Coordinates of C-alpha atoms (C1' of nucleotides) in Angstrom, one line a residue:
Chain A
X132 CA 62.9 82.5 -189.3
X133 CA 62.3 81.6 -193.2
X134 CA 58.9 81.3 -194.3
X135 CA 57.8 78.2 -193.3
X136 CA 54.5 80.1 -192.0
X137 CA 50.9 78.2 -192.7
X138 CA 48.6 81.0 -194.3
X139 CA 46.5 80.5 -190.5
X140 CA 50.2 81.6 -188.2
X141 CA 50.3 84.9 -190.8
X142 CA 46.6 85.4 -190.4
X143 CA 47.1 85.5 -186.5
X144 CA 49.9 87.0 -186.5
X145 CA 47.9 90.1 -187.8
X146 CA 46.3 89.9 -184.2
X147 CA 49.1 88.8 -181.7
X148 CA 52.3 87.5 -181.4
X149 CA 52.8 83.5 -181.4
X150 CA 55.5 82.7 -179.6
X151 CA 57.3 79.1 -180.4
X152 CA 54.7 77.1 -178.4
X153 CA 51.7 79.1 -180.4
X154 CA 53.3 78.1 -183.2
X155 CA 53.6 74.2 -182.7
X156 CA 49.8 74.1 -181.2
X157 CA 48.7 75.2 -184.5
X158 CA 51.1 72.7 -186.4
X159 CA 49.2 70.1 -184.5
X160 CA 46.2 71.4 -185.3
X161 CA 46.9 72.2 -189.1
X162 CA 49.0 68.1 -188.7
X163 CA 46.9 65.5 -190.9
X164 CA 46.0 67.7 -193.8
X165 CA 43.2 65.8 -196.5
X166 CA 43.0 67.2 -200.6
X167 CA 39.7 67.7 -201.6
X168 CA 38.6 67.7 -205.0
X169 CA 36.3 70.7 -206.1
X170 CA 32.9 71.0 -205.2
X171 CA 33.0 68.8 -202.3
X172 CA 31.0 69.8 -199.2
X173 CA 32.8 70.0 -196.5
X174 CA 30.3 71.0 -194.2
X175 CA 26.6 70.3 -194.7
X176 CA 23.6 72.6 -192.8
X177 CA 21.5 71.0 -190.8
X178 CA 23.9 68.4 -190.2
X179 CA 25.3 67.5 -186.4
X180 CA 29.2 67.7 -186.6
X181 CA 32.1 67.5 -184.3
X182 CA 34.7 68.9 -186.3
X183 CA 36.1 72.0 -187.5
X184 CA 38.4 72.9 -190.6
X185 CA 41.3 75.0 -191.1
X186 CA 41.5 75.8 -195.2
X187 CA 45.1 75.4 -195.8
X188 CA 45.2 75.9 -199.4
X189 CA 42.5 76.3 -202.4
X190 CA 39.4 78.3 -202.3
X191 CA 35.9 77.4 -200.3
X192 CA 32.4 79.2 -200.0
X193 CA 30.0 79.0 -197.1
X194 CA 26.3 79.4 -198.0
X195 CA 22.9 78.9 -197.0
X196 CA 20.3 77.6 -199.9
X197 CA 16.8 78.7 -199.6
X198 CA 14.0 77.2 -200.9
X199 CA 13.2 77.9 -204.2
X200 CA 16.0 76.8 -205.5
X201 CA 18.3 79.8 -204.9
X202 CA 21.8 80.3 -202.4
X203 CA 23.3 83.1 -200.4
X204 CA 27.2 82.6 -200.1
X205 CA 27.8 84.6 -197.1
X206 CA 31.8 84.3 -197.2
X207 CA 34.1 83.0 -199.5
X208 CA 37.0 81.1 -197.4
X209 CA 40.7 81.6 -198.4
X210 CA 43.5 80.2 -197.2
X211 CA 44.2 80.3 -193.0
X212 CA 40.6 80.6 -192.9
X213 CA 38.3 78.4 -190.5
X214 CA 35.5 76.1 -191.8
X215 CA 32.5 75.8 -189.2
X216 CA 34.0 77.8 -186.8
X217 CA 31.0 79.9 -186.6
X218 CA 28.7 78.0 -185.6
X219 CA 30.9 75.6 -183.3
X220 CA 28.7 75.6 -180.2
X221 CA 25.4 75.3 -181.9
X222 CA 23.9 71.6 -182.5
X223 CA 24.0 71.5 -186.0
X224 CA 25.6 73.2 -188.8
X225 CA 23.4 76.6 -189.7
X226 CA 25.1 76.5 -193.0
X227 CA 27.1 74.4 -195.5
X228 CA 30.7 74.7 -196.8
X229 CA 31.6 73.9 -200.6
X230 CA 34.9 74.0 -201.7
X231 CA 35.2 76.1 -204.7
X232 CA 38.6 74.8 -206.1
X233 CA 41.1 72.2 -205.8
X234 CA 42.0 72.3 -202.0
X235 CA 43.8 71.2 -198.5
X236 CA 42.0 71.1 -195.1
X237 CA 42.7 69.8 -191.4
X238 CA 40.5 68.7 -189.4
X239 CA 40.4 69.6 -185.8
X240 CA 37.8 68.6 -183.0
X241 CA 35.7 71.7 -182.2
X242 CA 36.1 70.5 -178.6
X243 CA 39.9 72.0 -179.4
X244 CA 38.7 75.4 -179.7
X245 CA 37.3 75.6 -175.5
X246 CA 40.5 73.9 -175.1
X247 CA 42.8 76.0 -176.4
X248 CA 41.2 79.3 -174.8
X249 CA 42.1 77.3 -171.1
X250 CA 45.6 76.3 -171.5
X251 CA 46.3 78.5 -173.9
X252 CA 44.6 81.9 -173.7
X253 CA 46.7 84.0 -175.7
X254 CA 46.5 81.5 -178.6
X255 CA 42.4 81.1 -177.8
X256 CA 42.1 84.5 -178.2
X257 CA 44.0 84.5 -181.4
X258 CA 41.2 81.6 -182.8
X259 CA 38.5 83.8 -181.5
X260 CA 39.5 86.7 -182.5
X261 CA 39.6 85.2 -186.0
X262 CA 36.0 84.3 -185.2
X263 CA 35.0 87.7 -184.4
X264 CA 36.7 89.1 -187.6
X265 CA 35.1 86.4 -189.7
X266 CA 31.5 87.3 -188.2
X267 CA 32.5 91.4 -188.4
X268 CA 33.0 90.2 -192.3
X269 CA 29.1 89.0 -192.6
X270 CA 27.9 91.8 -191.0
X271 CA 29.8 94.0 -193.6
X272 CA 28.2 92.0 -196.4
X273 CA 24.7 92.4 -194.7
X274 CA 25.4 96.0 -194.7
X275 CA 26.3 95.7 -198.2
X276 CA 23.4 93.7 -199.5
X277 CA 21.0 95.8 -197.9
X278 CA 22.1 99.5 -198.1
X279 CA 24.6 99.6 -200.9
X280 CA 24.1 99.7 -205.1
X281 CA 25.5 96.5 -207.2
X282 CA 28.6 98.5 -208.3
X283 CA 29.3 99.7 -204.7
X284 CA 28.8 95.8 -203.7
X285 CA 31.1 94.1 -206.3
X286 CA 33.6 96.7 -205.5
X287 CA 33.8 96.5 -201.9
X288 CA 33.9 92.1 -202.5
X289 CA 37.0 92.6 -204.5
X290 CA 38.7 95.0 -202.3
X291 CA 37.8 92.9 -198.8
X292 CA 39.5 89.8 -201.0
X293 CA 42.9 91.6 -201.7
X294 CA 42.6 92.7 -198.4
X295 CA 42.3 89.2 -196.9
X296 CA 44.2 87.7 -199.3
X297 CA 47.5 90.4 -198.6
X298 CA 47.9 89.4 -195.4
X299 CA 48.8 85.7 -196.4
X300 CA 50.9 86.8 -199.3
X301 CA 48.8 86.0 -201.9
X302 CA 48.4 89.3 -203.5
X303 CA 50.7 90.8 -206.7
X304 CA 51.2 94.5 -206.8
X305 CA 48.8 94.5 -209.8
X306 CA 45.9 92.4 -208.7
X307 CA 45.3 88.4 -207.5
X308 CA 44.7 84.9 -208.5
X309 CA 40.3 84.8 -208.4
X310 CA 38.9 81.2 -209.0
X311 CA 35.1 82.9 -208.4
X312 CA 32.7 82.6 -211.2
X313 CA 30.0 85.2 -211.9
X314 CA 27.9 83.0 -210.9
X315 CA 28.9 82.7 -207.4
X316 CA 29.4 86.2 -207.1
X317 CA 25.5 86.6 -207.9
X318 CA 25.0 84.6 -204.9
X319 CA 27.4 86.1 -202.7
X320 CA 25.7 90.3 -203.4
X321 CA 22.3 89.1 -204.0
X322 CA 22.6 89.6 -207.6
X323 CA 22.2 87.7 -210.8
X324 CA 25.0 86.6 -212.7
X325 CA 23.6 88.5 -215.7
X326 CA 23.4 91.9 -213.2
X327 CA 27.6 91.2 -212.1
X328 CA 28.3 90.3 -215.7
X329 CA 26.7 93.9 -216.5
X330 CA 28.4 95.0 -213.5
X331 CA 31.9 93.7 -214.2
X332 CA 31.9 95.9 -217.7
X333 CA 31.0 98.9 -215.6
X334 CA 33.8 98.9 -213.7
X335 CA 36.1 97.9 -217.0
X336 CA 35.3 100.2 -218.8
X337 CA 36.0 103.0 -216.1
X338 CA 39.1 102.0 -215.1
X339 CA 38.8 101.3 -211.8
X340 CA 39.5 96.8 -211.9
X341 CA 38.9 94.1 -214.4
X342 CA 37.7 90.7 -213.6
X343 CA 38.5 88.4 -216.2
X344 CA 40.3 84.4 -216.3
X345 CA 40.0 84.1 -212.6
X346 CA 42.4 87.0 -212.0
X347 CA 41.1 90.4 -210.4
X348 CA 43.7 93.6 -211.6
X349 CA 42.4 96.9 -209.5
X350 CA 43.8 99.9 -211.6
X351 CA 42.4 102.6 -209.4
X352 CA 42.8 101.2 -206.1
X353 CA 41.8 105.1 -204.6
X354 CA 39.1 105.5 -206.7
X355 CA 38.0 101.9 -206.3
X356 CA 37.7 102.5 -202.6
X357 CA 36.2 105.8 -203.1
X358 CA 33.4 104.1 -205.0
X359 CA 32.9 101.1 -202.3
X360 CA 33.2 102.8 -199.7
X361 CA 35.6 100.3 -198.4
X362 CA 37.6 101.1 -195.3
X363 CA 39.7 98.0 -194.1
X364 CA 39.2 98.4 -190.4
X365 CA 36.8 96.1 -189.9
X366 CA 38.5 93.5 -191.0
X367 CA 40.9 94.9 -187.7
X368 CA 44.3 93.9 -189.1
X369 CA 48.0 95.6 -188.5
X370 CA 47.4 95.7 -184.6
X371 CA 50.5 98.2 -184.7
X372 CA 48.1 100.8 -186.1
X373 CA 46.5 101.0 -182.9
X374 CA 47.3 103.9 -180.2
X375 CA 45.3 101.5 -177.6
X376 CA 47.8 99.0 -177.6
X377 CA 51.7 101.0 -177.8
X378 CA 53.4 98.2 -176.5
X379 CA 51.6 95.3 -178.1
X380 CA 54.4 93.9 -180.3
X381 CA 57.3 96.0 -179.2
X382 CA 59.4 93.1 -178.6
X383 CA 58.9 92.2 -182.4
Chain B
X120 CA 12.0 77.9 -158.4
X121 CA 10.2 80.6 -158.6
X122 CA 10.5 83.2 -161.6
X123 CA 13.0 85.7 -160.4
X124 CA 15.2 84.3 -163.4
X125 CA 16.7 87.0 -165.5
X126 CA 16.1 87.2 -169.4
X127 CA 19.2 85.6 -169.7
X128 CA 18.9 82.9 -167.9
X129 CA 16.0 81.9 -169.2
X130 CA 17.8 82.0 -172.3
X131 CA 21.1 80.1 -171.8
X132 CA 18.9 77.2 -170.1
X133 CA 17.9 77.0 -173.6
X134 CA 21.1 75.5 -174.5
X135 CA 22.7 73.9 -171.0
X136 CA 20.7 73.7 -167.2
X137 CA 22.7 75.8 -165.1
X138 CA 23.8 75.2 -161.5
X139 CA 23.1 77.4 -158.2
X140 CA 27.1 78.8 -159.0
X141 CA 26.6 79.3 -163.1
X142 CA 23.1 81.4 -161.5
X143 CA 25.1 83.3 -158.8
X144 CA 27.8 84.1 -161.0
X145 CA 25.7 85.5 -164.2
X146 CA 24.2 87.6 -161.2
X147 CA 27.3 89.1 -160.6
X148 CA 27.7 89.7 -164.6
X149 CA 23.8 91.6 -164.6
X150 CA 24.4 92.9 -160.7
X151 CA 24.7 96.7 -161.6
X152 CA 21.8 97.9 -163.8
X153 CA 21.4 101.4 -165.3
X154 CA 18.7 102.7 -166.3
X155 CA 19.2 104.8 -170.0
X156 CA 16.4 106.2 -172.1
X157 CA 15.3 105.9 -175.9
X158 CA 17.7 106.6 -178.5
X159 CA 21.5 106.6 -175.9
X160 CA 24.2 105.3 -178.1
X161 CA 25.6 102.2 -176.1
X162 CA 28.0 101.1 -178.7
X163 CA 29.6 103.7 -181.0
X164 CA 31.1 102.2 -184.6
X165 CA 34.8 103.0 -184.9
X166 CA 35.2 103.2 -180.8
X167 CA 37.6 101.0 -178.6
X168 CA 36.0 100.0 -175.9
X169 CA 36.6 97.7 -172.5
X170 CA 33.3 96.6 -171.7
X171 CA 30.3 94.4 -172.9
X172 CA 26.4 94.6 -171.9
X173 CA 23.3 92.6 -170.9
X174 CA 20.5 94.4 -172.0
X175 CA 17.8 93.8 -169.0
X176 CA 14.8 95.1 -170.3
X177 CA 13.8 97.3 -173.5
X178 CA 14.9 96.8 -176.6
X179 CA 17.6 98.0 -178.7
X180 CA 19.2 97.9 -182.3
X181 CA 22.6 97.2 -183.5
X182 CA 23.7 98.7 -186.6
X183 CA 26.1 100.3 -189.1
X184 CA 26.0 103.3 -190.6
X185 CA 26.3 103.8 -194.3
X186 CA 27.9 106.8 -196.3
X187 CA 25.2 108.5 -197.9
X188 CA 23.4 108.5 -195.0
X189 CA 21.4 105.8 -194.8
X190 CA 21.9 102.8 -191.7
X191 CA 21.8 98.8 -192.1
X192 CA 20.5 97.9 -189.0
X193 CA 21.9 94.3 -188.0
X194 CA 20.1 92.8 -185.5
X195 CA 17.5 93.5 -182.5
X196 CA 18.7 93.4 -179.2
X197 CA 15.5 92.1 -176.7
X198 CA 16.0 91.4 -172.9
X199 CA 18.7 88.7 -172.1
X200 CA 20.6 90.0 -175.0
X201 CA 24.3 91.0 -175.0
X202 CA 25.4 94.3 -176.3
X203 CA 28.6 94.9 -177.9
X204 CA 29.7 90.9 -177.5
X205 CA 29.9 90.1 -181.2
X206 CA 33.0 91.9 -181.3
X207 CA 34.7 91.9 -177.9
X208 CA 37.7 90.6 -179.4
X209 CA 38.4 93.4 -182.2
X210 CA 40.1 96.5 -181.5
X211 CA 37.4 99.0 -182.0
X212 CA 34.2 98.3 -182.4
X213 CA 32.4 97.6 -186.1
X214 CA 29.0 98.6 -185.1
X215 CA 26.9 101.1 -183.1
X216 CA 24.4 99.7 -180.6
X217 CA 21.0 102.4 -179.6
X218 CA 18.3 101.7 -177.5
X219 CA 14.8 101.8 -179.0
X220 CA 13.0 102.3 -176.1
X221 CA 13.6 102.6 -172.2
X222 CA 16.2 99.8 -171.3
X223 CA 18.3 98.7 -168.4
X224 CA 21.7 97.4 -169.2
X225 CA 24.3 95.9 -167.0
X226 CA 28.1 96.2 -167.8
X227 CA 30.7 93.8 -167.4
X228 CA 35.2 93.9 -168.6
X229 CA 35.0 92.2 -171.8
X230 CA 37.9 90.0 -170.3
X231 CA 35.1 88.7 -167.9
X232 CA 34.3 86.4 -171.0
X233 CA 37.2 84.6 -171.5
X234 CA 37.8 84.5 -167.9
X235 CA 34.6 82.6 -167.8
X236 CA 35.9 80.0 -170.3
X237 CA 38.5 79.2 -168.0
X238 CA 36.6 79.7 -164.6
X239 CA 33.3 77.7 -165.5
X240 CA 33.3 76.1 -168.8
X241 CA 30.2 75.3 -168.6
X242 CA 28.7 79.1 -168.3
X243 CA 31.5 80.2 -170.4
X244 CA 30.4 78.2 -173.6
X245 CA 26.6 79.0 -172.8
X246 CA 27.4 82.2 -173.5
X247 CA 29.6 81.8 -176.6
X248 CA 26.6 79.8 -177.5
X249 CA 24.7 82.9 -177.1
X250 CA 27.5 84.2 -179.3
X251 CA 27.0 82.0 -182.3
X252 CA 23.1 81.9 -181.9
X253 CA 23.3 85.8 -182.4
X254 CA 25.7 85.5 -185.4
X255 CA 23.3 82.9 -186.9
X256 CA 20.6 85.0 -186.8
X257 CA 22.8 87.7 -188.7
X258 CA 23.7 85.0 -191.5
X259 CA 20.2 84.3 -191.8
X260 CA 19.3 88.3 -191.6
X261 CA 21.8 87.4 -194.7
X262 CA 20.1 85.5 -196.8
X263 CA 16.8 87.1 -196.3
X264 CA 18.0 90.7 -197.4
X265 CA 20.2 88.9 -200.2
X266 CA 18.1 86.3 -201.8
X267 CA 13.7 86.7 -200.1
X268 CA 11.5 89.0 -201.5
X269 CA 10.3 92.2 -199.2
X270 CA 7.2 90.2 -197.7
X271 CA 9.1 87.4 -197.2
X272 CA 11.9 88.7 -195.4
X273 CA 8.9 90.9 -193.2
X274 CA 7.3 88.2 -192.2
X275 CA 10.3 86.4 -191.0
X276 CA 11.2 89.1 -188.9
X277 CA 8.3 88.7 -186.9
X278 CA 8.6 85.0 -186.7
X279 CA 12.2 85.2 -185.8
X280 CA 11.0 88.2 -183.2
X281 CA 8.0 86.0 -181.9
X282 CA 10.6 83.2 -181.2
X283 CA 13.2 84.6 -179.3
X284 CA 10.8 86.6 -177.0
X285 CA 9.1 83.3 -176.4
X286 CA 11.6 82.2 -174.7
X287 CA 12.3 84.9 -172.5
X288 CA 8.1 84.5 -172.0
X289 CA 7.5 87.4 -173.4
X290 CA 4.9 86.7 -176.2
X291 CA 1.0 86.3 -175.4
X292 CA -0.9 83.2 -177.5
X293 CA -1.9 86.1 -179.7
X294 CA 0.8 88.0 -180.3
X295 CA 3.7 90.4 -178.9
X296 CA 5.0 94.1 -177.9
X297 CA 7.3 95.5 -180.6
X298 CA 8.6 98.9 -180.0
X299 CA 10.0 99.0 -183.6
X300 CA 9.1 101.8 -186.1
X301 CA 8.8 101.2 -190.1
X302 CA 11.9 103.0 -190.2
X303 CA 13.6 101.0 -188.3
X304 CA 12.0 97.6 -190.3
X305 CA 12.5 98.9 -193.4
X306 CA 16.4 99.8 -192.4
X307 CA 16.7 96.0 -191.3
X308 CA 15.0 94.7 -194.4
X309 CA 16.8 96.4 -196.5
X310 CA 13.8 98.6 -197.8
X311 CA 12.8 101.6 -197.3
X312 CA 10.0 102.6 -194.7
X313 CA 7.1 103.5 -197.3
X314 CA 7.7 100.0 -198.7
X315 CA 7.5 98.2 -195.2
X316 CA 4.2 100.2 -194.8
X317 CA 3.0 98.7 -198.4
X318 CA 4.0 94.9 -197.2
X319 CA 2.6 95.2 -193.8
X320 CA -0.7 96.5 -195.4
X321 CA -0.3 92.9 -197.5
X322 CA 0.0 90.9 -194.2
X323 CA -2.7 92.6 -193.4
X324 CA -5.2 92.0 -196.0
X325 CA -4.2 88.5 -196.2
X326 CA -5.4 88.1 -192.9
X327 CA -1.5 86.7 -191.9
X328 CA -0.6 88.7 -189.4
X329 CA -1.3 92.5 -188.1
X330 CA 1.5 95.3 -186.5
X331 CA 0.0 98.2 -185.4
X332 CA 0.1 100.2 -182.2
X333 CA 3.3 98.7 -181.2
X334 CA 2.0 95.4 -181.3
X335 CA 2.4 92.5 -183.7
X336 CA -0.2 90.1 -184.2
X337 CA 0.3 86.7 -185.6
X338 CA -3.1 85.4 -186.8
X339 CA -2.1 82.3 -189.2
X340 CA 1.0 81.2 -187.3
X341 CA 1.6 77.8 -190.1
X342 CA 0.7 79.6 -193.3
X343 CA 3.1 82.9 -192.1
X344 CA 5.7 80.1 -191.5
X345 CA 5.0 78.8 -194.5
X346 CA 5.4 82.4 -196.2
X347 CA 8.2 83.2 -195.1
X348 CA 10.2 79.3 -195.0
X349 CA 10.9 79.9 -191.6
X350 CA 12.3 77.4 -189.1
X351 CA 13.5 78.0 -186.2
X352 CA 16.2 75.5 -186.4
X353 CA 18.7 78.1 -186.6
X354 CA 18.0 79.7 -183.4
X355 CA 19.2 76.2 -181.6
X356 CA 16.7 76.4 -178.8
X357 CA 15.1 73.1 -177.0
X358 CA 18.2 71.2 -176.3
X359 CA 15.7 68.3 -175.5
X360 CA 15.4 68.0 -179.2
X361 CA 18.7 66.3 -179.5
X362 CA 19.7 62.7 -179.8
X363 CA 22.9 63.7 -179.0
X364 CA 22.4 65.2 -175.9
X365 CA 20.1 63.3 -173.9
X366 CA 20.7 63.7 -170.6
X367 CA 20.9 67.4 -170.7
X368 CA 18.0 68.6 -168.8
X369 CA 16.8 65.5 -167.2
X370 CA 17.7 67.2 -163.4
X371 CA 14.9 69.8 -164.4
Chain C
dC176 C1' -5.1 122.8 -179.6
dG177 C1' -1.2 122.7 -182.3
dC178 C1' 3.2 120.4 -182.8
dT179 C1' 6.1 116.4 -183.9
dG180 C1' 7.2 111.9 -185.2
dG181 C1' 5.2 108.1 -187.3
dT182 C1' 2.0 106.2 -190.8
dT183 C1' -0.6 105.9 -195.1
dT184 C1' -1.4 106.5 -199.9
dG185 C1' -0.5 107.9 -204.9
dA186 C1' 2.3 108.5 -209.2
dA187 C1' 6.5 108.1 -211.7
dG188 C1' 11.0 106.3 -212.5
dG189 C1' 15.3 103.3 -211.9
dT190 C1' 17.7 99.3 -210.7
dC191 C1' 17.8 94.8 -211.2
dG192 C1' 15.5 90.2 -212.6
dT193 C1' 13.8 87.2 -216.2
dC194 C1' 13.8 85.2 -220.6
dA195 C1' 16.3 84.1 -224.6
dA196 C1' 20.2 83.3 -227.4
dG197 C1' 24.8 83.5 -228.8
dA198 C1' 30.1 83.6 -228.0
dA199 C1' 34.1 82.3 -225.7
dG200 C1' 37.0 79.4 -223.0
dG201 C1' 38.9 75.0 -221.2
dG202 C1' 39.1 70.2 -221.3
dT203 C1' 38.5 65.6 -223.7
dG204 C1' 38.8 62.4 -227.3
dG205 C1' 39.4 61.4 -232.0
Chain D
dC201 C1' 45.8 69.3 -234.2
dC202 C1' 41.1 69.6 -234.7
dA203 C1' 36.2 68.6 -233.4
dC204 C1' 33.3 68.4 -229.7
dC205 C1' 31.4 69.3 -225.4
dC206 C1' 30.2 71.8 -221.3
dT207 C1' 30.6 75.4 -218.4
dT208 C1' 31.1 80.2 -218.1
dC209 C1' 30.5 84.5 -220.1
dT210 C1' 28.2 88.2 -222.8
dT211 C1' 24.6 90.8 -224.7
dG212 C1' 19.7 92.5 -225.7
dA213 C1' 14.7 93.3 -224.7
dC214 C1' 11.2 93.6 -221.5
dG215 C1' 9.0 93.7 -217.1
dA216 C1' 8.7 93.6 -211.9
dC217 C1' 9.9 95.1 -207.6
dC218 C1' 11.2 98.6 -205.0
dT219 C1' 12.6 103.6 -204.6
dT220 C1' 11.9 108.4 -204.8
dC221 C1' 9.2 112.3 -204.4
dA222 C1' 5.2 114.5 -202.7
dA223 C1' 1.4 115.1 -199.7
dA224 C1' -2.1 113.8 -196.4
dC225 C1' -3.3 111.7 -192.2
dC226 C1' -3.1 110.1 -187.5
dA227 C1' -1.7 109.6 -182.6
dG228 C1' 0.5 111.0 -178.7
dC229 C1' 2.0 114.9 -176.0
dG230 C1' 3.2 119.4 -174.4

DNA sequence: CGCTGGTTTGAAGGTCGTCAAGAAGGGTGG
DNA sequence: CCACCCTTCTTGACGACCTTCAAACCAGCG
C-alpha cells in the first residue's frame, strides 16, 4: 500500500500488525476530525467527560496546574497520540489538555476503548498498549525530574521527542519541526524558563543539539545520549528487536 | 458480610459494587499466596515477564534505577495493590518492584487481564480503574517532585499514604504503620535522605504531623491538607460522590 | 555488648530560582 | 516598507533551597 497511514496506524504498527479490518476500526475512530485553533483546551481537570481524542495533526500538552499559580506539563502529545486516554475510567479528568499549536482531533467515546478490547482484542491491545507506553513515558519524566541534573533533563526531552516523533515520519536526518517554547519546557522538567534558556546555550555551545525557531538539530546524537542517559526501550518500539516474540511479524 | 474481604476488594468497591461472581473470581486471581521477605526483587527493570501480582499484605516500592547510582522510586505498593500491572502490555518491563517489608503476593498470566475485559466487564474495568487510579497518583507524584517544595511534597505523601490505606481500613483516627525509611522518602521525593530528616523535623515542630518509629502521625489533618494543597480528588474514591452515577451502590 | 542500618545534626558549596532589564522575532496596521 | 506591538528569548546579579561531606547518635538484634 502507499502511505495513506494516519500518524495513530504507524504508531501501532510499532506494536502489532493491523490487518485490513484494524485498519478501517481506526478510520472510524479517527472519521469526523474537528481543527482547533491554538491554545484551546481540549480536556479540562476536574471536569466529567465521555470522550476521548486521537491528535491527528499539530501539537498538544497535558498538564496539571497547582496552586500558586504554577503548571507541570507531564507529556507533550504529537501526532497518533491519545488525549484523555489515561485517565478514561476515572470520574473526572485528573488533568487538562491544551493544544499547543494549530491542530486536528477526533473524537471518540471512551466507552469505545472497553469495546474494542471485546470484539477486537488484538486492536484493544494495540490502544492499550499505547496507554501503557504513554504512562511508561511519565514515569520516565518522574525519574527525570527527580533524579537527573537540568542538562541531563533537556537532553533526554529532546531525544524521547525525535524518538516519538520517528516513528510517524516526522523526523529529518538532521533534527525536527519543535513548536515548544522555553517556557513550556520549564514546565515540562520543573525548571524555569530562565534555567532552560541557560540550559539551551550549554548544550550549543558543546555541540551536542541546538534549539532555536521551533526546530531542534542534535549534532552529537552519541554523545547526546551519552549525556541523557537516554535508552529508547522504554518507549518499547521496533517489536522485531525482541527475541521473546521470533515470529511476531514474520508474515510482514 | 462479614470482613473476610481482601485488600482489593475493599478497594475496587471503591469504584463499582461487585457481585458474589466478580468476588469468586478475584479469589481465583489472589488464590495462591507466597510468602517473600524484605528486600526480594518482584519486578526487575529491563526483564520480560508473563505474570502480574496482588500484593496481599506488606508493602512494597516500585522504582527505576538511575545511572550514577542513585533510584527514583515511583510509587508505594500497600495491600490490594497490583505489582507489575502498569506495564503488562510492554515487552519488558520499565521498572523494578521490591518489597519493603514481609509481604504476600499472589500471581496471575498477565493475559488474565484482558481476558477479564472480555469475561466480566464489569471486574475487568474495575481493575483498569485500579490501573488509571495508580497512574494518577504517578502524574501527581509528577507535579509534586517537578513544581512543590520539599515540605510540601512530604506532607502530601503522607496524605496520599493516609488515604489509600484508609480504604483498605488500615489507618487508626490517629495515625498509621509506615514501614518506609528516609531513604526510601527522600528517593520518592526527589531529595536526598538527610533533607527528608530536616523537613520531617519541620512537620514536627510545627506540631503538623509526627513519623517516627515506623509510624506516621497526622496531628492537624485540615492545616497538613492545606500545606500541602492536597485533595484527594485524584484518587477517585467514593463513587457515591457522583451525580452521574447514582445508582451505583444503592444494593449496599 | 558490640554490630549494623537508620537517624540526627552541622558546615560549606552548587544548582537553580527570583528579580530586573534588554534584545530579538513574528505579526499587524499604517 | 516601515513602525509598532507582543510574545519569546537572552543575559546578569543575587539569594534560597537543597546537596554533599563528615560525624555522632540511636535502636534493634545477634
Amino acid at each position: 500500500m502507499p502511505d495513506p497511514e494516519t500518524p495513530l496506524v504507524r504508531k501501532l504498527a510499532c506494536y502489532t500488525a493491523l490487518d485490513p479490518a484494524d485498519r478501517s476500526c481506526l478510520a472510524a475512530l479517527e472519521g469526523s476530525e474537528v481543527r482547533l485553533e491554538p491554545g484551546i483546551e481540549v480536556i479540562t481537570q476536574g471536569m466529567h467527560r465521555r470522550y476521548c481524542y486521537v491528535l491527528n495533526e499539530g501539537w498538544a500538552a497535558c498538564y496539571k496546574l497547582v496552586d500558586d499559580g504554577g503548571r507541570q506539563i507531564i507529556n507533550f502529545s504529537v501526532p497518533g497520540d491519545f488525549l484523555g486516554l489515561r485517565s478514561f475510567l476515572l470520574r473526572t479528568a485528573d488533568h487538562s489538555v491544551v493544544t499547543l499549536t494549530e491542530a486536528t482531533v477526533s473524537q471518540f467515546p471512551q466507552e469505545r476503548v472497553l469495546d474494542l478490547v471485546r470484539e477486537r482484542p488484538n486492536l484493544g491491545a494495540a490502544v492499550l498498549w499505547a496507554l501503557a507506553r504513554e504512562e511508561a513515558m511519565v514515569v520516565q519524566h518522574l525519574v527525570n525530574v527527580g533524579r537527573r541534573s537540568a542538562i541531563e533533563r533537556l537532553a533526554h526531552l529532546l531525544l524521547e521527542l525525535q524518538a516519538r516523533l520517528a516513528i510517524i515520519g516526522r523526523t529529518a536526518p538532521d533534527g525536527f519541526h519543535c513548536p515548544i517554547t522555553q517556557d513550556e519546557l520549564g514546565d515540562a522538567l520543573g525548571l524555569t524558563a530562565i534555567h532552560v534558556n541557560r540550559i539551551l546555550r550549554q548544550l550549543r555551545e558543546s555541540g551536542l543539539a541546538t534549539f532555536a525557531r521551533r526546530r531542534v538539530e542534535i549534532h552529537g546524537y552519541p554523545a547526546l545520549c551519552d549525556l541523557a542517559a537516554f535508552n529508547v526501550s522504554y518507549l518499547d518500539h521496533h517489536p522485531q528487536g525482541m527475541t521473546e516474540f521470533p515470529d511476531e511479524r514474520a508474515a510482514d
